[in-house]
Amino acid sequence: MATKRILSVDKTEIIYIDLHTKRGQMNITQDQVAGITLEKAEIRKLFKKITCEKITINIRKIHPAPYLLESECGEHWAEYKADLERFCKENRLGFTNNL
């Protein structure tokens, strides 16, 4: 079964459906983005910890920053990483890869 897309990247805007807070859908313009970080994260699944990748979208004036976990994205994970990296390059924003 295909998973639902929670991130869509345009030339000047990111549309993100927040699964972690009650913000719902967020339309994030390039002016609001301070940078994007890719890093390792430990999450709890039942009684064990699992290490996975995490993308954090650092937005000015919004705390905590919205994030995506590899385990939630399913088959779209590689596409999300490539789209966000391209977005940062085209808009001259910081993309930090801490893997």
mmCIF file of C-alpha atoms in Angstrom:
data_model
loop_
_atom_site.group_PDB
_atom_site.id
_atom_site.type_symbol
_atom_site.label_atom_id
_atom_site.label_comp_id
_atom_site.label_asym_id
_atom_site.label_seq_id
_atom_site.Cartn_x
_atom_site.Cartn_y
_atom_site.Cartn_z
ATOM 1 C CA MET A 1 0.000 0.000 0.000
ATOM 2 C CA ALA A 2 1.321 3.430 -0.932
ATOM 3 C CA THR A 3 1.961 5.908 1.845
ATOM 4 C CA LYS A 4 0.446 9.383 1.803
ATOM 5 C CA ARG A 5 2.804 12.230 0.869
ATOM 6 C CA ILE A 6 3.439 14.623 3.743
ATOM 7 C CA LEU A 7 5.867 16.966 1.944
ATOM 8 C CA SER A 8 5.698 18.800 -1.376
ATOM 9 C CA VAL A 9 8.485 21.074 -2.593
ATOM 10 C CA ASP A 10 8.028 23.840 -5.156
ATOM 11 C CA LYS A 11 10.615 26.374 -6.392
ATOM 12 C CA THR A 12 9.779 28.910 -3.668
ATOM 13 C CA GLU A 13 7.603 27.033 -1.182
ATOM 14 C CA ILE A 14 7.471 23.887 0.947
ATOM 15 C CA ILE A 15 4.068 22.413 1.791
ATOM 16 C CA TYR A 16 4.360 20.212 4.878
ATOM 17 C CA ILE A 17 1.733 18.252 6.814
ATOM 18 C CA ASP A 18 2.870 18.187 10.449
ATOM 19 C CA LEU A 19 2.251 14.822 12.091
ATOM 20 C CA HIS A 20 3.846 15.701 15.442
ATOM 21 C CA THR A 21 1.957 18.793 16.575
ATOM 22 C CA LYS A 22 -1.493 20.247 15.941
ATOM 23 C CA ARG A 23 -0.256 22.701 13.309
ATOM 24 C CA GLY A 24 -1.736 20.709 10.411
ATOM 25 C CA GLN A 25 -0.674 21.849 6.961
ATOM 26 C CA MET A 26 2.114 24.417 6.807
ATOM 27 C CA ASN A 27 2.969 26.518 3.739
ATOM 28 C CA ILE A 28 6.589 27.543 4.254
ATOM 29 C CA THR A 29 8.079 30.122 1.874
ATOM 30 C CA GLN A 30 11.771 30.434 1.110
ATOM 31 C CA ASP A 31 11.947 33.641 3.176
ATOM 32 C CA GLN A 32 10.865 31.783 6.320
ATOM 33 C CA VAL A 33 13.408 28.938 6.039
ATOM 34 C CA ALA A 34 16.651 29.482 7.945
ATOM 35 C CA GLY A 35 18.146 26.144 6.881
ATOM 36 C CA ILE A 36 17.577 22.405 6.682
ATOM 37 C CA THR A 37 19.448 19.767 8.673
ATOM 38 C CA LEU A 38 19.794 16.040 7.973
ATOM 39 C CA GLU A 39 20.911 13.996 10.983
ATOM 40 C CA LYS A 40 20.609 10.691 12.846
ATOM 41 C CA ALA A 41 17.891 10.305 15.493
ATOM 42 C CA GLU A 42 16.886 7.626 17.980
ATOM 43 C CA ILE A 43 13.187 6.890 18.276
ATOM 44 C CA ARG A 44 11.283 4.467 20.467
ATOM 45 C CA LYS A 45 9.285 1.688 18.865
ATOM 46 C CA LEU A 46 7.472 -0.310 21.524
ATOM 47 C CA PHE A 47 10.236 -1.403 23.909
ATOM 48 C CA LYS A 48 13.355 -0.775 21.829
ATOM 49 C CA LYS A 49 15.187 2.194 20.366
ATOM 50 C CA ILE A 50 15.685 2.443 16.614
ATOM 51 C CA THR A 51 18.190 4.692 14.847
ATOM 52 C CA CYS A 52 16.847 6.452 11.764
ATOM 53 C CA GLU A 53 17.433 9.585 9.716
ATOM 54 C CA LYS A 54 15.700 12.859 10.561
ATOM 55 C CA ILE A 55 15.198 16.030 8.485
ATOM 56 C CA THR A 56 14.658 19.237 10.465
ATOM 57 C CA ILE A 57 13.300 22.318 8.683
ATOM 58 C CA ASN A 58 14.563 25.320 10.656
ATOM 59 C CA ILE A 59 12.004 28.098 10.335
ATOM 60 C CA ARG A 60 12.388 31.611 11.675
ATOM 61 C CA LYS A 61 10.012 32.386 14.575
ATOM 62 C CA ILE A 62 8.559 28.848 14.812
ATOM 63 C CA HIS A 63 9.661 26.607 17.670
ATOM 64 C CA PRO A 64 9.922 23.656 17.865
ATOM 65 C CA ALA A 65 11.051 23.224 14.286
ATOM 66 C CA PRO A 66 9.051 20.778 12.144
ATOM 67 C CA TYR A 67 10.798 17.513 11.316
ATOM 68 C CA LEU A 68 10.413 14.351 9.257
ATOM 69 C CA LEU A 69 11.512 10.877 10.313
ATOM 70 C CA GLU A 70 12.600 8.241 7.838
ATOM 71 C CA SER A 71 10.331 5.662 9.473
ATOM 72 C CA GLU A 72 7.218 7.813 8.790
ATOM 73 C CA CYS A 73 7.884 8.554 5.121
ATOM 74 C CA GLY A 74 8.100 5.074 3.661
ATOM 75 C CA GLU A 75 9.042 4.961 -0.007
ATOM 76 C CA HIS A 76 9.112 8.781 -0.381
ATOM 77 C CA TRP A 77 12.176 9.312 1.888
ATOM 78 C CA ALA A 78 14.846 9.495 -0.859
ATOM 79 C CA GLU A 79 12.630 11.807 -2.903
ATOM 80 C CA TYR A 80 12.102 14.159 0.085
ATOM 81 C CA LYS A 81 15.850 14.374 0.738
ATOM 82 C CA ALA A 82 16.643 15.151 -2.909
ATOM 83 C CA ASP A 83 13.825 17.730 -3.199
ATOM 84 C CA LEU A 84 14.846 19.581 -0.034
ATOM 85 C CA GLU A 85 18.517 19.597 -1.007
ATOM 86 C CA ARG A 86 17.604 21.010 -4.438
ATOM 87 C CA PHE A 87 15.321 23.602 -2.767
ATOM 88 C CA CYS A 88 18.197 24.787 -0.567
ATOM 89 C CA LYS A 89 20.629 24.965 -3.462
ATOM 90 C CA GLU A 90 18.234 26.923 -5.723
ATOM 91 C CA ASN A 91 17.301 29.400 -2.972
ATOM 92 C CA ARG A 92 20.813 29.702 -1.510
ATOM 93 C CA LEU A 93 19.846 28.299 1.895
ATOM 94 C CA GLY A 94 21.948 26.206 4.253
ATOM 95 C CA PHE A 95 21.663 22.405 3.954
ATOM 96 C CA THR A 96 23.619 20.582 6.671
ATOM 97 C CA ASN A 97 24.236 16.835 6.324
ATOM 98 C CA ASN A 98 25.263 15.435 9.741
ATOM 99 C CA LEU A 99 25.111 11.740 8.860
#
